[in-house]
Amino acid sequence: MTPLEELPLWVAILVSALLILGSGLALFGSIGLLRFKTFYERVHAPTLGSTLGLFSILAASMLYFSIAETRLVLREVLIGVFVTITTPVTFLLLVQATVYRDRFEGSDPIADLSPERRTVKTPSDPHP
Amino acid sequence: MTWADHLVIAPVLIPLLAGGAMLLFEGRRREVVAGINALATLAQLAVAIALLVMSTQGSPAQTVRVYRLGDWPAEFGIVLVADQLAALMLLLAALLACAALLFALAYWHRAGSYFHPLFQFLLMGLNGAFLTGDLFNLFVFFEVLLAASYGLALHGSGRARVRASLHYIVVNLAASSLFLIGVSVIYGTAGTLNMAALGERIPALDPSERGLFEIGAAVLGIAFLVKAAAWPLGFWLPALYAAASAPVAALFAIMTKVGVYIILRLGSITAEAGGGESLFFAEGWLFAIGIATISFAAIAMLASQDMGRLAGYSVLVSSGTLLAAIGVGGPGMTSSALFYLVSSTLTVAAFFLLIELVERGRTPADDVLAVTLEVYGAEDEEDPEAEEEVGVAIPAIMGVLGVAFLACAVLLSGLPPLSGFVAKFAILDSLLDQHWLTVGGTVSLQGWLLLLVILVSGLTTVIAVTRAGIRAFWTFTDRELPRVRGVELGAIALLLSLCVALTIQAGPVMQFMRTTANGLELGRPYIGAVRAQDETSPSQPGPAP
Amino acid sequence: MELVISITIGVLAGSGLWLILRPRTFQVIIGLSLLSYAVNLFIFGMGRLRVGKAPVLDSVVPPYLAGYADPLPQALVLTAIVISFAMTALFLVVLIAARGLSGSDHVDSVEPGS
Amino acid sequence: MSTHAILLTVLVALPFVGSLVTAFHPTNGRNAEASLAAGVASAGLAIAAFFSRQIAQGSVIRAEFEWLPQLGMNFVLRLDGYAWSFVVLVCLIGLLVILYARYYMSPEDPASRFFSFLLGFMGAMLGIVTSGNLLQIVFFWELTSLYSFLLIGYWYHNQNARDGARLTLTITATGGLCLLGGMLLLGHIVGSYDLDVVLRAGSSIIDHPLYLPTLLLIAVGVLTKSAQFPFHFWLPRAMAAPTPVSAYLHSAAMVKAGIFLLARLWPVMAAHDYWFWIFTPVGVTTLLVGAFLALFQQDLKGLLAYSTISHLGLITLLLGLGSPLAAVAAVFHIMNHATFKASLFMAAGIIDREAGTRDIRQLGGLYRAMPITATLAMVAAAAMAGVPLLNGFLSKEMFFAETIETHVVSALDDALPYLATLAGVFSVAYSLRLIHQVFFGPAANNLPRTPHDPVPWMLLPVGFLVLMCILVGVAPQAMVGGFLDIAIDAVVGYPTPKYSLAVWHGFTPAFFMSLVALFGGITVYTALQTYLSGDIEGAPILRRLKGRRIFERAVALLSWRGARGLVQRLSSNRLQPQIALLLCVALLAAVWPLFQNSITLRWPKLNEVDASFLLVWVVGCLCAVGAALLAKFHRLAAVILMGGAGLSTSITFAWGAAPDLALTQLLVEIVTTVLLLLGLRWLPKQDKDAIPPPSPTVVARRVRDFVIATVGGIGIGTLAYAVMSRPLTFSVSSKFLELAYPEGGGRNVVNVILVDFRAFDTLGEITVLGIVAITVYALLRRFRPAPDSVPLPDQKYFQNLFDAERKRSHKEPISAHYMFVPGIILRLLFPVVGMVSVFLFMRGHDLPGGGFVAGLTFAIAFILQYMAGGARWVEARLTVLPVRWIGFGLLAAGCTGIAAALFGRPFLTSAFRYVEIPLLGPIPMASAVLFDLGVFALVLGATVLMLIALAHQAIRIPRTASKAGQAAEGAA
Amino acid sequence: MSGVILSAALLTAKLFLTLAMAAATFRILYGPRAQDRVLGMDTLYVNAMLLLLVFGIGSGSTVYFEMALIIGLLGFVATVAMAKFLMRGEVIE
Amino acid sequence: MSRWLPYPLISVMLLITWLLLNQSLSLAHILLGGMLSVAGPWFLLRLDAPRLVIRRPLAILQLCAEVAVDIVRSNYRVALLTVRDKPGRTPGFVRIPLRLQSQYGIALLACIITATPGTSWVAYDPDRDILVIHVLDLIDDDDWGEIIKTRYERLLMEIFE
Ligand code: NA
Ligand code: NA
């Protein structure tokens, strides 16, 4: 196990960059979660953290441990895979639930979709 | 180790394995499960008797048997300690269990699911709490017995039970939090959880640590007082016991005694460090709380119309009497308190069983929900038993029940000729003895207070119980005769005849209590035995073959 | 850091206590959970805080208390977590049973004023 | 053991044996039972006769049995002259009453119960008089109270009988308890409870500082038992008992127990002014009040009852005077009163039975109808009035003579002769009234029955007693001289005071007092005759002041309404106050040690604060406070926030070097959230707008709760800080670290503690989980939802409607369109999560993980399938037997522990070694792993059981509801 | 040098992630609707997982990996349950 | 084969998972992992999971590459939006008829769409094969439908069908 100080500089810089990129994306995502006006928009924000943000930090971790332990450390891949396949389950159900709830309250956001009308724009916040 | 050495663990293991084995049946084959339960209960009785006998033989050091779980030294492993007091409590629990089970087999075990495993788990919790020599392990066994008691209290469901249990659970969850806080502060200051080691560690604490330790001990003490249902922490008890099914309530009669037992045990272990005072209760508090509990319960008995509640409050009276007696302290008083503990527990249990039989003719069995809903895992299983009549109406039944009721009334109020009188007399006599020794031929205010409160509580018990008895037996409404099974009467007879035996054999029993109380003095034999384990046989490293 | 943890324990406990004093069973169950967090942290803290020295032995650090976090409170907390989990589940079921039987989610199974 | 001791024991034991035997007789065997009872009484008399010579010589017979030697309470029987005389009295009157009762009781009455109780009472009474131990007296004393209760309540279908029984028991039991207190003190003053020791104590008792409290306590016992003012009122109420009981218990025997004891303790306690000042005023008041009230009774038995009270007052007064001669008079009057009063009660019973009423106003001219009864009653009444040549006259004259003497210089003592004479006047008047209004005057014509003399057997006991009255009255010395000597010697000791048992003492002041009483009585009766025949109930002045009424009101007030009020103040059935109290008490307890010890808090090192973790905890605190605020109206938000707080806790654990904790906390968090959500389905909708604004009391309660919560939070936080900020100087944990690997075979010390060092905790902990799971299951089997939560949730109902219009219907939730994608992913996750679970299990011993975590993880794999496809879908495909898993887990963990015992090691001793396996190399094998497997199985089973038991309610309830609906339709 | 850079980066990353957690917490607190809170919770979990990974790098210890793994694999379960609850009113049908 | 190894591909993936979890290639782990990987899919069979067949394994790599690029690009775009929202941005729903039939394919598509910031899966109607997604910044009406169909659906169909 190599202590922090003895890592090669390039590794340190790379790891640091990945860490800052990843955590920065996560932060952006969470800020987006706060700032976007409607739920359907907010859903997009956290994916920053759960995709590229996550991958960056995983990469940082893999890199760091591979160098520090002088062997190939790949188990972080698992976290990436797990998150990538589980996130859709949450989001699908959550968005679907929101659609239902909106519909139940009389404002079906996708009611107007039809073979003729393939997009519906929702510029303003339906629930101020 | 010989097999006899393993007897100490048996009271915990038997119910554990029995409970586990019963679960393999998934609630089916009730006869088999009941059989396992009966065997396990009898086995526990046998073990308890054996331990009791063993605890009275040999030198004082030999009477305290220490069992090192996992073969780790007592200092950091968990030990079980079976001394006379523990053996006595084990025996009491086993006896109650026999009676409660006998009673339950007539009807109540069919009133809901998993009565038998829960019954055994409750015993496991009780036995573990009596035996363990480790504070945190005590917490675990408290939780075992509480969890099982929740299950048993809810046995049969119904609105009253659920409501009472809800209160019981919340109060006890809060108390468990206090328990954890207390235990962890004790660890955080003294660095050990072993009770015996604690007794030795306390004097080594610096003043500030000592202060923190005492805070932990005080918080822990409150948790015990909740278990003992002391005023003002025990209002959940009467409703719960009144709502619980009869055999469960009877078995619960010993639950408050667990709190009392622990207070006694820890008080004795820490007494030397505390300069003769229990560290868990600042001077006089335990006594004051006991007096308050008796007074409150005595008044409440007068105010209760329902027999179940009456019995519930009588539990509080007995709890309060014990707390006050322990608060007074001294070996004489302790031995009297132990006698009282045994007698009052048996009595209250008998009373709970009896009440159900007496009331059976009066109220339809509406407290048992008609079960028609099918359940998970079992196909549309209509509980056919729920409709079935219990027992037969015996013509002279009211007479038999009346005699039993009279016996209970006499026992509860401490009137002659049964053990209730002996117990009450013993406590008062010890009180005066102690005053004669310490104050020299006069009685302090404290003494007068206890005398007064005990006498008055006896009186209010007489008034309240007679009122209830007259209403039940002497008021003629065109009631149906209660349908009663022989085993149900047998269970009550067992408990009452134990009280009778206690009366007749009062001398030898009191002698036993004396030696038990002497063994508790300043916790020396207990601490000595546990510590001796570490010295004589250091941990044996290496694998077992 | 002890101060921060202590304040946290205090806030968790305070919130929990406030909730277990509330009249609705659901508030109580949330309160009990918060209280159990507070208590678990409390027990944990009784072994004193030690950052980054998990009691998982390695070949570098000799097995003394100076080198590792105190394992005993951790074991105690584990037990406490399990037990409080069980109790939360139990209380949940009791509260819905009470609600089912009485129609009310008040802790006394009776709506106040009725 | 000598023959005497055996016989003495038999004397006391025989009635109890008889009582038991009788109890098992058939209820209608009057003859057999009465014969048995009479046999017992006769045997008692025979034994007494056998002892008479020895007793007459002044010796004391003792029998001692060890009972409770530690407390100085042995079973001691002690027969001296005084006790002997009471034995004779009790047995003799008992025999006569039994004989009488055989004919008195109707065939419908359950005779076995009656005679059983009567014999029991006789035994208890004999027990009192032969007790050689103070506490034994109390013991039998309370027994007599109990039998009295049972006998008064014999005809319990009668409201009067029930009330009378209860009243009697209440008063006499109170007295008994006081007596117990008094005896305890007395025993401690003397240093022994043994009566012989007490009677030898000399003046040490009256010199003791606790003499007064002892005396007061004993006095209450004595005065209640002997129906002395102000406790007298139970006795008239006790007249609801069958007449033989009144004759025996309430005139001859039980009420004499108090006086018996007074005389018993007289030698060692009377020589003090307190004694005089307690018993004399009480005695004289009772004497007067009883006599006065007796005159105005309309019930024959009521008159006799008040007369009894009055006579008991007389005896108390005599004993209270403290002079030996007064004591002699008292003992003599005890015997005389028993004789004439018992016979009068029996006569009253005969009249009641024959005429069908006991109302003096309705009765009249019975002399013609029942001459023998009338004659006997007249003689007995004359004895009661103190007519010369009858026994009552003698003792009454002794009484008058004694009142004239000076005992304690005081106005009361001076007034005694006048008060005594006044009482005598009343006594004559009521006796006269009894005779005149019942037997003479115009014959009653509207009686319920036609009266005539009863069978001779019934008259025999009355006749015998009346004969005794006459014989003693005419030839006192010859008849009872010896008897009285024996009794008195034992009380007042040697030298026996000189007293004369002559019929004629000359024209003494006492004789004139008797004369005044006789003529005064005649005058008073003549004056009041018409008034008394009128429509009055009770005495003119005291009518309003009815002791019983006052007492009953007081008892009702105290014991019912007052008690209820008090209990409502002192306790609460509601949960919130209980919790508030608990918290306050706990806070108080925690603060208390601060007064004795100073605890210093160290100043925090703020520079050590890690900003990022500060933020984690800001998040945690926000979540906690948010949960506290939102739990009422936003339940889901509260669940989420609770999860947030849990996550923060979890991160703290991770940060504080407790990865196991963090992992466990996290998984528990997840499962708890799912559980709570499953439960939310059954809670009522909480509408914020429907709730009225809080009332001032609600606001006040919230303020209170806020204060408690704040103080509690600060308290716990401070305590935590105080402990954490100082070093842990000593800890057993160092041992765990040292031994974990070499002896426990694991590197993860926490896990080694859990499965080895403290595996017993873990065993208990998993048991808790198992118990809770089966409890949850059992309770949910009986689950009955509130009516408003039975229908489908709104959103589900609405969606199903919406989908039904547009989409293919689906049978299983798994094939619903919204589950199309999640369903496939969730199913794929099952083996993955299972594998991770195995992974966590395997590495637990060396790295974070272990059976518990693995079990929870695997349980979550199941939950996911349930969420994806619904309960029925999963159970059709996977065999889920959670209860068995729990059972297996417990057995596995338990048996692993037991295995050690086979090798002679204690339970749970673990074995650890490397096993060399070809190709695979050394594989670590620890028996603790097997234990952990049990943990795994149990946790898995318990978690799954709880979740699916809850989940099943949602599918069960609609089905049952629809079934019930079909049934209702079918019925219609 | 490496140590300085890495420490600074770790500190920044931790700060960013905890700030992100705080932001998610505000979303939970303010809602406005249940689904927003649930979304906040999911974000909170993801951020916590990232924090643990960063913490693992910082401490050089591998014991935090499991926790991150478990959040990654199972952190969604609570959220899914809530989504299901919001959608159907029942978590398990 | 199909009886003992109903889902060979999944078994392989599970084995890889096991080895990754344990960070080990020791024989013991391969054996143990192998056993678990064989046993796990039996449960899938019980749970009626559809068979997983991959026609063109190499297309997966292509897909991965494209998705990776998309993820990076959209991360950048959305990150900008979170800091400074574009004034004229119009979010909206898009209806996309799908030809893709494989359940795994659709699931993977869901993963991709979710993983790409800026698009999110809203609803899928298996009866009519219609997908609705939400787009954060709806630049052109037809753009998104085409992107999904050409970039992902085609590849997915190649892989799974
Ligand atoms: Na005088
Ligand atoms: Na997306």
PDB file of C-alpha atoms in Angstrom, chain C residues 1-6 8-15 17-24 26-27 29-30 33-34 37 40-42 44-46 48 50-57 63-65 68-72 74-75 77-79 81-82 85-90 92-97 99-101 105-108, chain D residues 574-576 579-580 608-610 617 624 628 631-632 635 639 642 646 652-653 655-659 661 664-665 668-669 671-672 675-676 679-680 682-684 686 702 705-706 709 713 716-717 720-721 723-724 726-728 733 736-737 747 749-750 753-754 758 765 769 772 775-776 780 783-784 786 788-789 846 852 946 950:
ATOM      1  CA  MET C   1     -15.415  16.537  15.949  1.00  0.00           C
ATOM      2  CA  GLU C   2     -16.824  15.264  19.202  1.00  0.00           C
ATOM      3  CA  LEU C   3     -18.759  18.473  19.436  1.00  0.00           C
ATOM      4  CA  VAL C   4     -20.330  18.025  16.022  1.00  0.00           C
ATOM      5  CA  ILE C   5     -21.332  14.455  16.741  1.00  0.00           C
ATOM      6  CA  SER C   6     -22.701  15.473  20.112  1.00  0.00           C
ATOM      7  CA  THR C   8     -26.026  15.794  16.010  1.00  0.00           C
ATOM      8  CA  ILE C   9     -26.923  13.279  18.655  1.00  0.00           C
ATOM      9  CA  GLY C  10     -28.742  16.039  20.473  1.00  0.00           C
ATOM     10  CA  VAL C  11     -30.676  17.157  17.414  1.00  0.00           C
ATOM     11  CA  LEU C  12     -31.600  13.609  16.429  1.00  0.00           C
ATOM     12  CA  ALA C  13     -32.657  12.796  19.957  1.00  0.00           C
ATOM     13  CA  GLY C  14     -34.569  16.043  20.331  1.00  0.00           C
ATOM     14  CA  SER C  15     -36.456  15.456  17.088  1.00  0.00           C
ATOM     15  CA  LEU C  17     -38.344  12.861  21.536  1.00  0.00           C
ATOM     16  CA  TRP C  18     -40.584  15.533  20.101  1.00  0.00           C
ATOM     17  CA  LEU C  19     -42.101  12.976  17.775  1.00  0.00           C
ATOM     18  CA  ILE C  20     -42.664  10.279  20.348  1.00  0.00           C
ATOM     19  CA  LEU C  21     -44.580  12.846  22.340  1.00  0.00           C
ATOM     20  CA  ARG C  22     -46.926  13.435  19.398  1.00  0.00           C
ATOM     21  CA  PRO C  23     -50.435  12.037  19.196  1.00  0.00           C
ATOM     22  CA  ARG C  24     -50.263  10.173  15.886  1.00  0.00           C
ATOM     23  CA  PHE C  26     -46.965   7.443  12.581  1.00  0.00           C
ATOM     24  CA  GLN C  27     -45.225  10.374  14.194  1.00  0.00           C
ATOM     25  CA  ILE C  29     -42.719   5.471  14.766  1.00  0.00           C
ATOM     26  CA  ILE C  30     -40.638   8.070  12.956  1.00  0.00           C
ATOM     27  CA  SER C  33     -36.433   5.580  14.521  1.00  0.00           C
ATOM     28  CA  LEU C  34     -34.769   8.954  14.951  1.00  0.00           C
ATOM     29  CA  TYR C  37     -30.217   6.722  15.404  1.00  0.00           C
ATOM     30  CA  ASN C  40     -26.778   4.229  18.148  1.00  0.00           C
ATOM     31  CA  LEU C  41     -24.513   7.185  17.542  1.00  0.00           C
ATOM     32  CA  PHE C  42     -24.336   7.684  21.275  1.00  0.00           C
ATOM     33  CA  PHE C  44     -20.789   4.432  19.028  1.00  0.00           C
ATOM     34  CA  GLY C  45     -19.348   7.590  20.525  1.00  0.00           C
ATOM     35  CA  MET C  46     -18.765   5.878  23.851  1.00  0.00           C
ATOM     36  CA  ARG C  48     -14.493   7.509  21.355  1.00  0.00           C
ATOM     37  CA  ARG C  50     -11.253   7.537  15.719  1.00  0.00           C
ATOM     38  CA  VAL C  51     -11.256   8.435  12.085  1.00  0.00           C
ATOM     39  CA  GLY C  52     -10.161   5.924   9.515  1.00  0.00           C
ATOM     40  CA  LYS C  53      -8.901   3.122  11.722  1.00  0.00           C
ATOM     41  CA  ALA C  54     -11.581   0.498  11.296  1.00  0.00           C
ATOM     42  CA  PRO C  55     -11.110  -2.519  13.560  1.00  0.00           C
ATOM     43  CA  VAL C  56     -10.204  -4.730  10.651  1.00  0.00           C
ATOM     44  CA  LEU C  57      -6.787  -6.096  11.441  1.00  0.00           C
ATOM     45  CA  PRO C  63      -3.525  -5.228  17.309  1.00  0.00           C
ATOM     46  CA  TYR C  64      -3.722  -2.682  20.101  1.00  0.00           C
ATOM     47  CA  LEU C  65      -6.406  -0.217  20.967  1.00  0.00           C
ATOM     48  CA  TYR C  68      -7.745   0.777  15.785  1.00  0.00           C
ATOM     49  CA  ALA C  69     -11.176   2.073  16.602  1.00  0.00           C
ATOM     50  CA  ASP C  70     -12.765   0.440  19.627  1.00  0.00           C
ATOM     51  CA  PRO C  71     -14.573  -2.610  18.246  1.00  0.00           C
ATOM     52  CA  LEU C  72     -16.788  -3.290  21.231  1.00  0.00           C
ATOM     53  CA  GLN C  74     -19.418  -1.148  17.244  1.00  0.00           C
ATOM     54  CA  ALA C  75     -20.552  -4.655  18.062  1.00  0.00           C
ATOM     55  CA  VAL C  77     -24.386  -0.820  18.019  1.00  0.00           C
ATOM     56  CA  LEU C  78     -24.832  -3.640  15.556  1.00  0.00           C
ATOM     57  CA  THR C  79     -26.931  -5.507  18.036  1.00  0.00           C
ATOM     58  CA  ILE C  81     -29.483  -1.614  15.200  1.00  0.00           C
ATOM     59  CA  VAL C  82     -30.903  -5.067  14.646  1.00  0.00           C
ATOM     60  CA  PHE C  85     -35.094  -2.578  13.340  1.00  0.00           C
ATOM     61  CA  ALA C  86     -37.130  -5.447  14.708  1.00  0.00           C
ATOM     62  CA  MET C  87     -38.962  -3.183  17.101  1.00  0.00           C
ATOM     63  CA  THR C  88     -39.735  -0.646  14.425  1.00  0.00           C
ATOM     64  CA  ALA C  89     -41.246  -3.378  12.301  1.00  0.00           C
ATOM     65  CA  LEU C  90     -43.247  -4.658  15.219  1.00  0.00           C
ATOM     66  CA  LEU C  92     -45.456  -0.555  12.634  1.00  0.00           C
ATOM     67  CA  VAL C  93     -47.633  -3.621  12.515  1.00  0.00           C
ATOM     68  CA  VAL C  94     -49.129  -2.901  15.893  1.00  0.00           C
ATOM     69  CA  LEU C  95     -49.954   0.606  14.855  1.00  0.00           C
ATOM     70  CA  ILE C  96     -51.694  -0.475  11.703  1.00  0.00           C
ATOM     71  CA  ALA C  97     -53.512  -3.156  13.652  1.00  0.00           C
ATOM     72  CA  ARG C  99     -55.690   1.727  13.328  1.00  0.00           C
ATOM     73  CA  GLY C 100     -57.580  -1.131  11.730  1.00  0.00           C
ATOM     74  CA  LEU C 101     -59.393  -2.118  14.888  1.00  0.00           C
ATOM     75  CA  ASP C 105     -54.353   6.466  14.171  1.00  0.00           C
ATOM     76  CA  HIS C 106     -54.199   8.242  17.494  1.00  0.00           C
ATOM     77  CA  VAL C 107     -51.825   6.690  20.010  1.00  0.00           C
ATOM     78  CA  ASP C 108     -54.728   6.172  22.373  1.00  0.00           C
TER      79      ASP C 108
ATOM     80  CA  ARG D 574     -53.082   8.096  27.678  1.00  0.00           C
ATOM     81  CA  LEU D 575     -49.735   7.494  26.124  1.00  0.00           C
ATOM     82  CA  GLN D 576     -48.439  11.010  25.738  1.00  0.00           C
ATOM     83  CA  ILE D 579     -43.967   9.229  27.796  1.00  0.00           C
ATOM     84  CA  ALA D 580     -43.586  12.801  29.002  1.00  0.00           C
ATOM     85  CA  GLU D 608     -10.354  19.517  14.097  1.00  0.00           C
ATOM     86  CA  VAL D 609     -13.752  19.986  12.548  1.00  0.00           C
ATOM     87  CA  ASP D 610     -13.925  18.548   9.064  1.00  0.00           C
ATOM     88  CA  TRP D 617     -24.335  16.430   9.704  1.00  0.00           C
ATOM     89  CA  ALA D 624     -34.245  14.951  11.500  1.00  0.00           C
ATOM     90  CA  ALA D 628     -40.159  15.976  13.064  1.00  0.00           C
ATOM     91  CA  ALA D 631     -44.443  13.566  10.060  1.00  0.00           C
ATOM     92  CA  LYS D 632     -48.004  14.597  10.674  1.00  0.00           C
ATOM     93  CA  ARG D 635     -45.845  11.025   5.874  1.00  0.00           C
ATOM     94  CA  VAL D 639     -40.097   8.590   5.680  1.00  0.00           C
ATOM     95  CA  MET D 642     -35.876   9.688   8.172  1.00  0.00           C
ATOM     96  CA  GLY D 646     -30.256   7.315   8.593  1.00  0.00           C
ATOM     97  CA  THR D 652     -20.812   8.824  10.220  1.00  0.00           C
ATOM     98  CA  PHE D 653     -20.260   5.184  11.015  1.00  0.00           C
ATOM     99  CA  TRP D 655     -16.239   7.863   8.656  1.00  0.00           C
ATOM    100  CA  GLY D 656     -15.767   6.833  12.265  1.00  0.00           C
ATOM    101  CA  ALA D 657     -14.119   3.611  11.190  1.00  0.00           C
ATOM    102  CA  ALA D 658     -17.131   1.354  11.504  1.00  0.00           C
ATOM    103  CA  PRO D 659     -17.780  -0.059   8.058  1.00  0.00           C
ATOM    104  CA  LEU D 661     -22.163  -0.522  11.140  1.00  0.00           C
ATOM    105  CA  THR D 664     -25.881  -2.665   8.419  1.00  0.00           C
ATOM    106  CA  GLN D 665     -27.448   0.697   9.052  1.00  0.00           C
ATOM    107  CA  VAL D 668     -31.744  -1.745   7.666  1.00  0.00           C
ATOM    108  CA  GLU D 669     -32.667   1.684   6.437  1.00  0.00           C
ATOM    109  CA  VAL D 671     -35.789  -2.473   4.529  1.00  0.00           C
ATOM    110  CA  THR D 672     -37.365  -0.180   7.101  1.00  0.00           C
ATOM    111  CA  LEU D 675     -41.811  -1.700   5.577  1.00  0.00           C
ATOM    112  CA  LEU D 676     -43.053   1.750   6.434  1.00  0.00           C
ATOM    113  CA  GLY D 679     -47.731   0.161   6.377  1.00  0.00           C
ATOM    114  CA  LEU D 680     -48.685   3.588   5.049  1.00  0.00           C
ATOM    115  CA  TRP D 682     -53.421   1.286   6.030  1.00  0.00           C
ATOM    116  CA  LEU D 683     -53.218   4.666   7.682  1.00  0.00           C
ATOM    117  CA  PRO D 684     -56.014   7.213   7.386  1.00  0.00           C
ATOM    118  CA  GLN D 686     -54.375  13.100   6.958  1.00  0.00           C
ATOM    119  CA  ARG D 702     -46.839  21.416  22.338  1.00  0.00           C
ATOM    120  CA  ASP D 705     -43.319  18.740  24.634  1.00  0.00           C
ATOM    121  CA  PHE D 706     -40.995  21.103  22.873  1.00  0.00           C
ATOM    122  CA  ALA D 709     -37.611  17.387  23.672  1.00  0.00           C
ATOM    123  CA  GLY D 713     -31.789  16.518  23.266  1.00  0.00           C
ATOM    124  CA  ILE D 716     -28.120  13.530  25.659  1.00  0.00           C
ATOM    125  CA  GLY D 717     -25.828  15.650  23.519  1.00  0.00           C
ATOM    126  CA  ALA D 720     -22.249  12.319  24.843  1.00  0.00           C
ATOM    127  CA  TYR D 721     -19.830  15.195  24.663  1.00  0.00           C
ATOM    128  CA  VAL D 723     -17.881  11.211  27.803  1.00  0.00           C
ATOM    129  CA  MET D 724     -16.416  11.440  24.328  1.00  0.00           C
ATOM    130  CA  ARG D 726     -12.266  12.472  27.751  1.00  0.00           C
ATOM    131  CA  PRO D 727     -10.017   9.518  27.027  1.00  0.00           C
ATOM    132  CA  LEU D 728     -11.125   5.982  27.717  1.00  0.00           C
ATOM    133  CA  SER D 733     -11.588  -3.984  23.945  1.00  0.00           C
ATOM    134  CA  PHE D 736     -10.618  -8.289  21.570  1.00  0.00           C
ATOM    135  CA  LEU D 737      -8.060  -6.749  19.257  1.00  0.00           C
ATOM    136  CA  ARG D 747      -9.489 -10.102  11.059  1.00  0.00           C
ATOM    137  CA  VAL D 749     -12.752  -7.757  15.003  1.00  0.00           C
ATOM    138  CA  VAL D 750     -16.324  -6.543  15.077  1.00  0.00           C
ATOM    139  CA  ILE D 753     -16.972 -10.185  18.578  1.00  0.00           C
ATOM    140  CA  LEU D 754     -20.389 -10.812  17.093  1.00  0.00           C
ATOM    141  CA  ARG D 758     -20.033 -12.071  22.285  1.00  0.00           C
ATOM    142  CA  GLU D 765     -30.480 -10.531  19.000  1.00  0.00           C
ATOM    143  CA  LEU D 769     -35.751 -10.635  15.274  1.00  0.00           C
ATOM    144  CA  VAL D 772     -40.800 -10.091  16.183  1.00  0.00           C
ATOM    145  CA  THR D 775     -45.411 -11.810  16.197  1.00  0.00           C
ATOM    146  CA  VAL D 776     -45.919  -9.618  13.183  1.00  0.00           C
ATOM    147  CA  LEU D 780     -51.432  -9.755  10.794  1.00  0.00           C
ATOM    148  CA  PHE D 783     -55.572  -8.017  10.818  1.00  0.00           C
ATOM    149  CA  ARG D 784     -58.800  -6.192  10.198  1.00  0.00           C
ATOM    150  CA  ALA D 786     -60.417   0.121   8.959  1.00  0.00           C
ATOM    151  CA  ASP D 788     -62.019   3.324   4.837  1.00  0.00           C
ATOM    152  CA  SER D 789     -58.821   1.548   3.876  1.00  0.00           C
ATOM    153  CA  ASP D 846     -12.224 -11.028   7.795  1.00  0.00           C
ATOM    154  CA  PHE D 852     -26.691 -10.346   9.206  1.00  0.00           C
ATOM    155  CA  MET D 946     -42.446  -9.454   7.944  1.00  0.00           C
ATOM    156  CA  LEU D 950     -47.591  -6.998   5.417  1.00  0.00           C
TER     157      LEU D 950
END
